[in-house]
């Protein structure tokens, strides 16, 4: 099935822009819509598990919050390696779909692993690590396929559509999980089995409807690990990586911002889980229009603008801890503003960065390059949460946010000088 | 066309598996031996606990005699993840499903009828009622919004049933650490235990990597640390000792007893990892949940653990 599908993809190529649909998906290639659907379905599955996992681990298995935290963290190095390796394999074999599919498949199987390992902490750790390995494997090849399937002028919109579809899945996941819990009287294993079925459906969709982009092999065997890191010799790409990592270092994790908001605004605890939904909602609404905007006015410009929105979010969120919170209505307005700004930040950076970086990379190393960029950014963000956690403890939430904001402002100025503004090189757009 | 057919076929199989398994999981047999009726939370000598017998399903409050680990149990049908009782007042931490999941703290009367429901966020962690039934406390913990992100925060509340005054989160209580006023954003409280006067209480405060035992004063609203490395305290009925869990590894704990007069701590004869807020069976015996069972061990460090209730958690002996 896989080979048959890729043969057709060879003939069709990835660049046939399908212009039959209107509005939301206008000028978005069928392959991107297919990848978006796969992401949507996969995210339903993933978020089903995310929604119930803390309760499952702590209540049903009796894990303490600390054990849960240990299970949770510490896998970054593994996923980073896997991501780079996956990018390499995808580029070498030019089988991006196969590598992405392996990642999706691995994550699907892990959903079944959860009930099977029972309460073994080591077993749970392995399953969660494998799940994240799957996630690490699939992200870069998937994004590379999006860039290879879309004409460069429409990349921002294509990523916007993909990320918006992904977010729809994230919204539906928890609802699906609680529907299963409700109908089965809290049978967590049923949630995992249903999640597995949903994820498997995602893999099936990928196999049947996503087309690989298998360009002819490059003249020399140039897709080596050395060549991948050699991408950093390409000045525009290197500068993109440095800028993304710098900004990532000053990006405060969402959870921290929500905690600051909860304390600063005295949000009733039962509404706490709603805060991420606010950010995701804004992201969902803004991803496509901001992606289109990025296509028109320049992706790096929008990427920087997104960080300005984040800076504004910090300042507003930190303000009430400085003592000038007023009436209830205005507090809610400020709250919505912060969540909206965070959503705007994600809409202007997540897919937009990939859309901006994709064309900077030669086709035969595109997956490796995107993996490198994503890993650098993720590593920087991981470090930032350690730094921010320490700053919060030392100075308190408000001052810590102001400090991160000041750093972010400085890095924005730096990044503005760093980021390539030159028009895209037609040689490497493939 | 072939693709659509393959997709439809796959969908059919997957829906079949999902629905089939869910149906099986929903219909899993409950224990036939369980008798269902309201409990009498004032019946002296009964051991009230959360029944963890169901494979994947609801955990409910039950009680049993103390004769054998597998003694006949009476099930109230009240769904709780954590439960505690004192003089006919019970607190039940119940998870709430739906699009806005969280935990409710239910205050129940002597016949396990719900009197009050307090909406909280997060996952149930600890629950306690003072011996008089006047003071109620609970802890929930809230994680980040995704399992790809680390970190959790505890929220501990206290309710005075005489006035119905409820504090959802006590972490703003003025705290002194080693005698000095202390402020830090990362302060988390968990595992409250009340003294007989319904005013003094002990709890864990976690901050900057330390887990201190704090002594709190409800009326004067202040708390001060008295010892480092103590978690989930539980005051003995005679008020002289505190059973607690002490870190023995990266994520393992061992039960100890602290003598409040001499401040000497004694490791208990339970060598396995115990992550629970212990409870006192009597002045000489501590009980606790481990591996979904309830065990008891002498409070002086001698003897050996013995199985008290199979498939149970959150034990309280009705006095």
XYZ file of C-alpha atoms in Angstrom:
749
model
C 0.000 0.000 0.000
C 2.779 2.316 0.979
C 4.793 1.801 -2.184
C 1.783 2.157 -4.447
C 0.912 5.452 -2.834
C 4.435 6.803 -3.164
C 4.676 5.888 -6.844
C 1.686 8.019 -7.549
C 3.129 10.739 -5.429
C 6.237 10.646 -7.580
C 4.270 11.381 -10.671
C 2.019 13.916 -9.105
C 4.844 15.624 -7.280
C 4.085 17.538 -4.190
C 3.699 20.924 -5.695
C 0.369 20.674 -7.454
C -1.589 23.323 -5.660
C -5.153 22.158 -5.502
C -7.266 25.235 -5.895
C -10.696 23.730 -5.911
C -11.670 24.458 -2.339
C -12.470 27.941 -1.120
C -11.841 30.179 1.853
C -10.002 28.498 4.701
C -8.229 25.977 2.495
C -7.841 28.008 -0.699
C -4.430 27.441 -2.249
C -3.626 24.781 0.287
C -2.360 21.615 -1.409
C -4.295 18.400 -0.873
C -1.226 16.844 0.689
C -1.126 19.507 3.396
C -4.817 18.959 4.085
C -4.129 15.232 4.339
C -1.244 15.843 6.754
C -3.466 18.239 8.688
C -6.156 15.589 8.981
C -3.598 13.071 10.206
C -2.419 15.591 12.810
C -5.981 16.365 13.838
C -6.807 12.711 14.385
C -3.476 12.021 16.098
C -3.912 14.971 18.400
C -7.348 13.740 19.472
C -5.645 10.520 20.469
C -2.705 12.205 22.200
C -4.814 14.709 24.126
C -7.184 11.969 25.273
C -4.238 10.458 27.105
C -2.864 13.804 28.263
C -6.199 14.698 29.810
C -6.494 11.572 31.937
C -2.873 10.624 32.564
C -2.223 12.631 35.751
C -5.368 11.267 37.365
C -4.662 7.766 36.139
C -1.078 7.708 37.353
C -1.754 9.283 40.697
C -5.077 7.747 41.632
C -5.268 4.404 39.953
C -1.606 3.572 40.205
C -0.833 5.506 43.355
C 2.110 7.448 41.967
C 3.098 10.502 43.939
C 3.353 13.901 42.252
C 7.124 13.643 42.516
C 7.290 10.280 40.783
C 4.962 11.685 38.176
C 7.275 14.638 37.697
C 10.293 12.371 37.332
C 8.477 10.259 34.762
C 7.597 13.400 32.971
C 10.891 15.176 32.658
C 14.317 14.085 31.613
C 13.562 12.655 28.200
C 14.688 15.687 26.288
C 18.107 14.322 25.344
C 16.566 11.142 23.968
C 13.998 12.940 21.850
C 16.570 15.406 20.553
C 18.782 12.555 19.353
C 15.847 10.758 17.804
C 14.685 13.885 16.058
C 18.071 14.497 14.456
C 18.460 10.839 13.568
C 14.952 10.717 12.091
C 15.730 13.766 9.997
C 18.876 12.084 8.726
C 17.158 8.854 7.793
C 14.342 10.728 6.114
C 16.765 12.739 4.018
C 19.003 9.820 3.161
C 16.240 7.539 2.034
C 14.050 10.429 0.862
C 11.260 8.517 2.561
C 9.854 11.227 4.731
C 6.450 9.647 4.796
C 7.846 6.344 6.025
C 9.790 8.010 8.849
C 6.833 10.159 9.858
C 4.573 7.115 9.649
C 6.933 5.136 11.888
C 6.747 7.958 14.436
C 2.948 8.071 14.297
C 2.810 4.279 14.529
C 5.145 4.128 17.513
C 3.057 6.673 19.402
C -0.088 4.728 18.557
C 1.333 1.491 19.958
C 2.394 3.312 23.125
C -1.249 4.065 23.877
C -1.745 0.315 24.314
C 1.468 0.065 26.296
C 0.091 2.272 29.056
C -2.471 -0.190 30.423
C -0.159 -3.132 29.722
C 2.746 -2.002 31.913
C 0.379 -1.508 34.837
C 1.892 0.316 37.747
C 5.543 -0.379 36.979
C 7.236 3.001 37.151
C 10.077 1.824 34.929
C 7.596 0.439 32.402
C 5.589 3.666 32.393
C 8.780 5.656 31.917
C 9.713 3.525 28.931
C 6.283 3.854 27.341
C 6.250 7.625 27.785
C 9.788 7.834 26.396
C 8.789 5.724 23.396
C 5.743 7.905 22.860
C 7.901 10.974 22.830
C 10.386 9.262 20.546
C 7.519 8.772 18.123
C 6.665 12.428 18.414
C 10.294 13.398 17.861
C 10.536 11.157 14.805
C 7.512 12.470 13.011
C 7.631 16.227 13.473
C 10.482 17.175 11.158
C 9.593 14.853 8.233
C 5.995 16.012 8.464
C 6.998 19.673 8.343
C 9.445 18.924 5.530
C 6.636 17.276 3.557
C 4.496 20.373 4.068
C 7.231 22.615 2.707
C 7.880 20.269 -0.208
C 4.206 20.025 -1.092
C 3.477 23.733 -1.098
C 4.604 26.460 -3.468
C 6.855 28.770 -1.474
C 4.611 31.864 -1.644
C 1.824 29.973 0.148
C 3.878 28.284 2.853
C 2.714 30.483 5.711
C -0.909 29.787 4.974
C -0.250 26.059 4.516
C 1.392 25.825 7.937
C -1.385 27.943 9.420
C -4.000 25.529 8.118
C -2.003 22.532 9.318
C -1.508 23.920 12.823
C -5.130 25.016 13.092
C -6.295 21.502 12.192
C -3.871 20.115 14.757
C -5.373 22.374 17.417
C -8.910 21.278 16.596
C -7.762 17.779 17.509
C -6.310 19.067 20.759
C -9.709 20.547 21.635
C -11.600 17.375 20.833
C -9.246 15.002 22.664
C -10.199 15.788 26.274
C -13.884 15.767 25.362
C -13.475 12.323 23.824
C -11.574 11.082 26.875
C -14.220 12.241 29.313
C -16.972 10.828 27.149
C -15.254 7.430 27.338
C -14.710 7.734 31.097
C -18.323 8.704 31.572
C -19.787 5.863 29.521
C -17.469 3.219 30.981
C -17.686 4.348 34.626
C -14.079 5.491 34.854
C -12.404 2.670 32.979
C -9.077 4.299 32.179
C -7.901 1.326 30.164
C -10.849 1.920 27.816
C -9.595 5.490 27.265
C -6.200 4.120 26.259
C -7.688 1.508 23.948
C -9.952 4.058 22.258
C -6.999 6.435 21.999
C -5.018 3.657 20.337
C -7.812 3.086 17.819
C -7.968 6.795 17.018
C -4.185 6.971 16.582
C -4.220 3.906 14.353
C -6.873 5.570 12.227
C -4.471 8.507 11.909
C -1.723 6.177 10.692
C -4.154 4.645 8.206
C -5.047 8.105 6.899
C -1.360 8.861 6.512
C -0.692 5.650 4.618
C -3.636 6.111 2.280
C -3.813 9.823 1.662
C -0.446 11.455 2.309
C 1.896 11.521 -0.654
C 5.596 11.258 -0.183
C 7.792 13.727 -1.972
C 10.584 11.733 -3.507
C 12.689 13.969 -5.623
C 15.514 12.356 -7.611
C 18.538 11.557 -5.473
C 21.048 14.375 -5.222
C 24.157 13.881 -7.377
C 26.488 13.086 -4.478
C 25.558 11.215 -1.325
C 25.365 14.426 0.506
C 22.750 13.611 3.146
C 25.211 12.757 5.880
C 25.249 13.832 9.469
C 28.187 16.063 8.650
C 26.263 17.624 5.830
C 23.321 18.163 8.167
C 25.414 20.096 10.643
C 27.148 21.668 7.647
C 23.803 23.369 7.005
C 24.866 25.705 9.757
C 27.443 27.051 7.319
C 24.547 28.452 5.298
C 24.468 31.919 6.794
C 20.707 32.561 6.566
C 19.875 29.213 8.120
C 22.519 29.527 10.815
C 21.215 32.940 11.735
C 17.673 31.571 11.872
C 18.772 28.816 14.249
C 20.663 31.226 16.480
C 17.775 33.680 16.574
C 15.213 30.946 17.297
C 17.365 29.530 20.100
C 18.028 32.973 21.585
C 14.344 33.807 21.616
C 13.535 30.337 22.897
C 15.802 30.976 25.871
C 13.518 33.821 26.909
C 10.206 32.123 26.230
C 8.490 31.375 29.521
C 6.575 28.085 29.581
C 2.802 28.409 29.382
C 2.239 26.710 32.709
C 4.278 29.366 34.478
C 2.261 32.129 32.851
C -0.982 30.422 33.860
C 0.212 30.147 37.441
C 1.159 33.828 37.473
C -2.282 34.669 36.110
C -4.042 32.420 38.589
C -2.299 34.054 41.520
C -2.332 37.605 40.223
C -5.995 37.546 39.297
C -7.337 35.260 42.011
C -8.896 33.009 39.433
C -11.147 30.414 41.086
C -9.185 27.174 41.030
C -11.824 25.250 39.173
C -11.318 27.500 36.148
C -7.576 26.877 36.049
C -7.814 24.129 33.415
C -9.603 26.607 31.143
C -6.583 28.875 30.754
C -4.716 26.683 28.224
C -7.962 26.410 26.286
C -8.017 30.192 25.960
C -4.538 30.214 24.444
C -5.359 27.322 22.136
C -8.590 29.000 21.063
C -6.783 32.188 20.091
C -4.154 30.124 18.279
C -6.847 28.246 16.383
C -8.544 31.452 15.249
C -5.340 33.247 14.323
C -3.155 30.529 12.768
C -4.525 30.836 9.226
C -4.867 34.634 8.968
C -1.442 35.158 10.521
C 0.042 32.543 8.195
C -1.415 34.436 5.223
C -0.135 37.682 6.620
C 3.312 36.104 6.922
C 3.185 35.145 3.247
C 2.440 38.747 2.338
C 4.628 40.839 4.636
C 7.489 38.447 5.336
C 7.663 35.448 7.622
C 10.565 36.545 9.748
C 8.896 39.873 10.346
C 5.773 38.101 11.584
C 7.934 35.729 13.640
C 9.498 38.694 15.433
C 6.099 40.322 15.784
C 4.864 37.184 17.514
C 7.539 37.594 20.138
C 6.461 41.193 20.634
C 3.010 39.804 21.437
C 4.637 37.461 23.956
C 6.525 40.367 25.494
C 3.248 42.252 25.835
C 1.692 39.164 27.451
C 4.480 39.059 30.079
C 4.080 42.720 30.908
C 0.325 42.503 31.273
C 0.486 39.258 33.270
C 3.108 40.646 35.642
C 1.263 43.930 36.183
C -1.334 42.806 38.772
C 1.343 41.260 40.960
C 2.732 44.799 41.112
C -0.515 45.765 42.797
C -2.723 47.582 40.331
C -5.464 45.061 39.713
C -8.874 46.705 39.715
C -12.489 45.637 39.130
C -13.682 42.186 38.145
C -14.643 43.111 34.598
C -11.295 44.662 33.817
C -9.509 41.711 35.420
C -11.292 39.330 33.073
C -10.519 41.621 30.162
C -6.833 41.582 31.073
C -6.928 37.821 31.479
C -8.439 37.342 28.036
C -5.901 39.787 26.643
C -2.982 37.748 27.997
C -4.378 34.468 26.688
C -5.106 36.112 23.330
C -1.571 37.471 23.133
C -0.184 34.030 23.911
C -2.324 32.521 21.169
C -1.113 35.236 18.827
C 2.468 34.410 19.763
C 2.005 30.763 18.837
C 0.152 31.623 15.628
C 2.949 33.960 14.568
C 5.838 31.668 15.453
C 5.031 27.939 15.458
C 4.256 27.209 11.809
C 5.616 30.519 10.555
C 9.165 29.636 11.601
C 8.994 26.361 9.683
C 7.535 28.170 6.682
C 10.370 30.684 6.889
C 13.159 28.171 7.374
C 12.000 25.518 4.898
C 12.917 27.456 1.742
C 16.342 28.306 3.205
C 17.241 24.626 3.157
C 18.242 22.513 0.181
C 15.601 19.909 -0.571
C 17.860 16.934 0.045
C 18.626 18.070 3.589
C 15.385 19.764 4.457
C 14.195 17.293 7.094
C 17.558 17.288 8.863
C 17.637 21.078 8.817
C 14.146 21.442 10.255
C 14.969 18.835 12.891
C 18.071 20.786 13.844
C 16.106 24.014 14.113
C 13.314 22.408 16.156
C 15.774 20.722 18.481
C 17.694 23.925 19.090
C 14.502 25.804 19.864
C 13.150 23.059 22.135
C 16.455 22.835 24.010
C 16.501 26.569 24.557
C 12.937 26.517 25.873
C 13.773 23.692 28.252
C 16.658 25.700 29.617
C 14.455 28.761 29.870
C 11.954 27.013 32.144
C 14.791 26.009 34.463
C 16.060 29.583 34.520
C 12.605 31.047 34.949
C 11.768 28.609 37.730
C 14.889 29.714 39.577
C 14.173 33.398 38.965
C 10.605 32.976 40.224
C 11.885 31.361 43.395
C 14.506 34.057 43.928
C 12.573 37.192 43.093
C 8.926 36.214 42.891
C 6.703 35.825 39.854
C 6.300 39.462 38.813
C 9.963 40.489 38.844
C 10.924 37.215 37.166
C 8.495 37.941 34.334
C 9.794 41.483 33.994
C 13.354 40.153 33.872
C 12.457 37.642 31.166
C 10.643 40.424 29.327
C 13.676 42.664 29.441
C 15.849 39.830 28.159
C 13.328 39.090 25.437
C 13.292 42.711 24.324
C 17.079 42.680 24.069
C 17.118 39.418 22.151
C 14.434 40.699 19.813
C 16.693 43.573 18.804
C 19.523 41.104 18.263
C 17.315 38.678 16.367
C 16.088 41.440 14.109
C 19.642 42.038 12.962
C 20.354 38.330 12.706
C 17.364 37.091 10.777
C 17.756 36.931 7.023
C 15.714 39.497 5.195
C 16.983 38.575 1.745
C 14.475 37.181 -0.733
C 14.328 33.429 -1.075
C 16.917 31.712 -3.136
C 15.128 29.920 -5.991
C 18.014 27.429 -6.196
C 17.123 25.730 -2.961
C 13.343 25.853 -3.032
C 13.375 22.619 -5.034
C -11.932 4.203 -4.794
C -9.688 1.490 -3.432
C -8.325 3.954 -0.935
C -11.774 4.944 0.272
C -12.688 1.290 0.646
C -9.527 0.535 2.652
C -10.203 3.548 4.843
C -13.806 2.535 5.453
C -12.758 -0.998 6.268
C -10.077 0.192 8.659
C -12.470 2.601 10.310
C -15.012 -0.183 10.765
C -12.484 -2.468 12.443
C -11.148 0.297 14.704
C -14.597 1.485 15.737
C -15.446 -2.141 16.459
C -12.415 -2.557 18.705
C -13.027 0.751 20.491
C -16.712 0.147 21.124
C -16.185 -3.524 21.941
C -13.494 -2.889 24.502
C -15.363 0.017 26.089
C -18.462 -2.126 26.424
C -16.420 -4.878 28.020
C -14.757 -2.385 30.377
C -18.076 -0.834 31.360
C -19.632 -4.202 32.115
C -16.754 -5.647 34.118
C -18.201 -7.445 37.061
C -18.183 -5.789 40.401
C -17.428 -7.875 43.458
C -20.498 -9.923 44.206
C -19.745 -10.103 47.942
C -20.096 -6.379 48.479
C -23.151 -5.248 50.335
C -24.390 -1.804 49.424
C -25.975 0.478 51.985
C -25.252 3.782 53.673
C -22.484 3.568 56.253
C -22.802 4.612 59.849
C -19.768 6.833 60.309
C -20.261 6.859 64.077
C -20.059 3.070 64.535
C -17.052 2.687 66.851
C -14.392 0.202 65.902
C -15.324 0.128 62.221
C -12.538 0.791 59.763
C -13.666 3.170 57.016
C -11.639 3.134 53.794
C -11.757 3.638 50.053
C -12.423 0.354 48.301
C -9.948 -0.133 45.436
C -11.350 -3.476 44.397
C -12.786 -2.473 41.038
C -10.506 -3.201 38.112
C -10.897 0.085 36.288
C -14.039 1.464 37.737
C -15.283 3.548 40.591
C -13.593 3.580 43.947
C -16.138 3.836 46.697
C -16.181 4.334 50.437
C -16.662 1.150 52.406
C -16.195 -0.044 55.951
C -15.261 -3.317 57.573
C -14.482 -4.883 60.902
C -10.913 -5.407 62.058
C -11.021 -9.196 62.407
C -9.394 -10.360 59.147
C -7.899 -8.600 56.148
C -10.672 -9.946 53.933
C -13.535 -9.389 56.377
C -16.936 -8.665 54.835
C -17.239 -5.072 53.760
C -20.177 -2.721 53.482
C -20.073 -0.408 50.495
C -21.737 3.009 50.625
C -21.716 3.501 46.861
C -20.268 6.974 47.459
C -17.522 7.491 44.882
C -14.321 8.895 46.440
C -10.625 8.816 45.658
C -9.707 9.899 49.173
C -11.806 9.783 52.311
C -11.413 10.660 55.986
C -13.822 10.808 58.875
C -13.957 12.242 62.402
C -16.928 12.074 64.799
C -19.546 11.590 62.119
C -18.194 14.154 59.645
C -16.579 12.823 56.499
C -14.655 14.415 53.672
C -14.639 12.760 50.284
C -12.442 13.859 47.393
C -14.263 12.992 44.225
C -12.957 13.542 40.703
C -15.178 15.503 38.387
C -15.277 14.594 34.701
C -16.633 16.601 31.851
C -15.035 19.294 29.755
C -13.764 21.073 32.864
C -12.299 18.256 34.931
C -11.268 18.674 38.514
C -11.986 17.499 42.011
C -14.870 18.143 44.384
C -14.472 18.011 48.130
C -17.721 16.581 49.488
C -18.573 17.040 53.140
C -20.780 14.171 54.288
C -22.797 13.530 57.447
C -22.764 10.433 59.652
C -24.856 8.489 57.119
C -22.640 9.458 54.160
C -25.209 11.914 52.817
C -23.560 14.818 50.992
C -24.029 18.095 52.866
C -21.762 20.329 50.901
C -19.788 20.288 47.658
C -16.685 22.432 47.176
C -15.423 22.687 43.612
C -11.658 22.451 43.196
C -9.222 21.897 40.357
C -6.640 19.183 39.961
C -6.231 15.686 41.297
C -7.130 14.483 44.804
C -4.156 13.970 47.081
C -4.868 14.104 50.838
C -7.928 14.439 53.078
C -8.289 14.755 56.847
C -10.944 15.502 59.485
C -10.140 16.480 63.061
C -11.112 14.052 65.807
C -14.072 16.261 66.766
C -15.296 16.451 63.194
C -15.099 20.256 63.309
C -12.099 20.882 61.069
C -11.726 19.466 57.580
C -8.752 19.706 55.255
C -7.850 18.470 51.806
C -5.018 18.717 49.292
C -5.286 18.554 45.525
C -2.447 18.944 43.118
C -2.505 20.573 39.765
C -0.089 19.701 36.996
C 0.802 21.603 33.895
C -1.686 21.314 31.121
C 0.177 18.649 29.229
C 2.169 15.585 30.101
C 5.001 16.942 28.043
C 5.508 19.603 30.659
C 6.843 19.151 34.127
C 5.887 20.658 37.440
C 3.002 20.542 39.835
C 1.536 22.715 42.466
C -0.461 21.680 45.521
C -3.517 23.472 46.790
C -4.503 22.743 50.352
C -7.780 23.940 51.835
C -9.240 24.088 55.332
C -12.924 24.199 56.257
C -14.286 25.006 59.699
C -17.622 23.175 59.801
C -18.827 25.248 62.759
C -18.809 28.441 60.704
C -18.608 26.921 57.213
C -15.686 29.270 56.608
C -13.635 27.775 53.777
C -10.101 28.558 52.720
C -9.494 27.099 49.287
C -5.740 27.583 49.417
C -3.882 28.185 52.670
C -0.569 29.112 51.095
C -0.900 32.793 51.980
C -0.627 31.979 55.708
C 2.205 34.033 57.296
C 5.077 31.574 57.600
C 8.314 31.677 59.559
C 11.119 29.334 58.587
C 13.687 28.719 61.330
C 12.232 31.676 63.208
C 12.463 34.173 60.341
C 9.506 35.495 58.301
C 9.544 33.758 54.968
C 8.183 34.663 51.559
C 8.612 32.641 48.404
C 6.444 32.098 45.383
C 7.109 28.383 45.330
C 5.559 27.651 48.735
C 3.264 24.608 48.609
C 1.337 23.079 51.504
C 0.076 19.532 51.714
C -1.056 16.884 54.169
C -2.706 18.702 57.093
C -3.359 16.957 60.426
C -5.295 18.608 63.281
C -4.657 18.562 67.014
C -7.400 17.834 69.545
C -8.050 21.551 70.216
C -9.242 22.047 66.599
C -6.898 25.017 66.335
C -3.361 23.734 66.102
C -2.477 21.803 62.984
C 0.580 20.259 61.375
C 1.324 20.107 57.655
C 4.100 19.859 55.102
C 5.391 22.981 53.460
C 7.538 22.483 50.409
C 9.816 25.278 49.221
C 13.165 25.442 47.434
C 13.719 21.726 47.645
C 12.957 21.444 51.373
C 9.946 19.725 52.880
C 9.411 21.171 56.328
C 7.072 20.074 59.061
C 5.089 23.185 59.995
C 2.961 23.802 63.014
C 0.034 26.087 62.273
C -2.292 28.116 64.436
C -5.731 28.470 62.855
C -7.104 31.237 65.110
C -4.003 33.429 64.940
C -3.380 32.419 61.332
C 0.322 31.791 61.369
C 2.624 28.841 60.761
C 6.225 28.082 61.576
C 8.567 25.295 60.580
C 9.768 22.877 63.232
C 11.775 20.319 61.277
C 13.132 19.679 57.781
C 12.616 16.514 55.746
C 9.119 15.661 56.986
C 6.188 14.985 54.692
C 2.536 14.110 55.222
C 2.408 14.339 59.040
C -0.217 12.502 61.038
C -0.653 13.302 64.722
C -1.156 10.379 67.125
C -4.470 10.280 69.043
C -2.664 11.207 72.276
C -1.000 14.150 70.522
C 2.582 13.217 71.441
C 3.978 11.847 68.192
C 3.804 12.428 64.489
C 3.934 9.679 61.902
C 5.330 10.925 58.608
C 7.009 9.851 55.421
C 10.654 10.664 54.898
C 12.497 10.665 51.616
C 14.611 7.507 51.303
C 15.500 7.797 47.637
C 14.851 9.948 44.614
C 11.191 9.028 44.612
C 10.799 6.640 47.526
C 9.731 7.262 51.094
C 9.896 5.393 54.360
C 7.547 5.840 57.282
C 8.972 7.311 60.489
C 7.559 8.460 63.807
C 8.699 11.715 65.418
C 8.415 12.142 69.170
C 7.404 15.777 69.660
C 8.840 15.989 73.196
C 12.330 14.690 72.371
C 12.269 15.393 68.606
C 13.699 11.925 68.099
C 12.594 10.098 64.997
C 12.224 6.345 64.656
C 12.073 4.496 61.333
C 9.202 2.001 61.276
C 9.536 -1.674 60.456
C 7.966 -1.161 57.037
C 10.942 -1.176 54.661
C 9.010 -0.844 51.412
C 8.331 2.481 49.744
C 5.251 4.091 51.307
C 3.833 7.179 49.726
C 0.814 7.900 51.877
C -0.287 10.113 54.698
C -0.364 7.562 57.501
C -3.240 7.268 59.977
C -3.238 5.953 63.519
C -5.075 2.734 64.298
C -4.439 3.297 68.019
C -1.741 5.034 70.037
C 0.718 2.231 69.271
C -0.064 1.377 65.665
C 0.200 3.252 62.374
C -1.743 2.254 59.253
C -1.201 3.281 55.666
C -1.916 2.412 52.056
C 0.618 0.562 49.969
C 0.114 -1.314 46.679
C -3.650 -0.745 46.889
C -3.846 -2.507 50.271
C -3.925 -1.143 53.809
C -1.192 -2.260 56.204
C -0.512 -1.645 59.882
C 2.845 -1.495 61.637
C 3.846 -0.807 65.286
C 4.649 2.862 65.918
C 7.826 2.163 67.912
C 9.888 0.696 65.084
C 9.525 -2.912 66.216
C 7.601 -5.802 64.713
C 6.591 -6.161 61.085
C 3.874 -4.794 58.826
C 0.657 -6.782 58.655
C -2.105 -6.663 56.079
C -5.139 -4.889 57.516
C -7.477 -4.530 54.524
C -7.061 -6.053 51.084
C -7.811 -3.664 48.239
C -8.234 -0.514 50.267
C -6.828 2.974 50.754
C -7.403 6.076 52.935
C -8.160 4.193 56.184
C -9.728 5.827 59.246
C -10.705 3.974 62.404
C -13.953 5.319 63.840
C -13.391 6.188 67.495
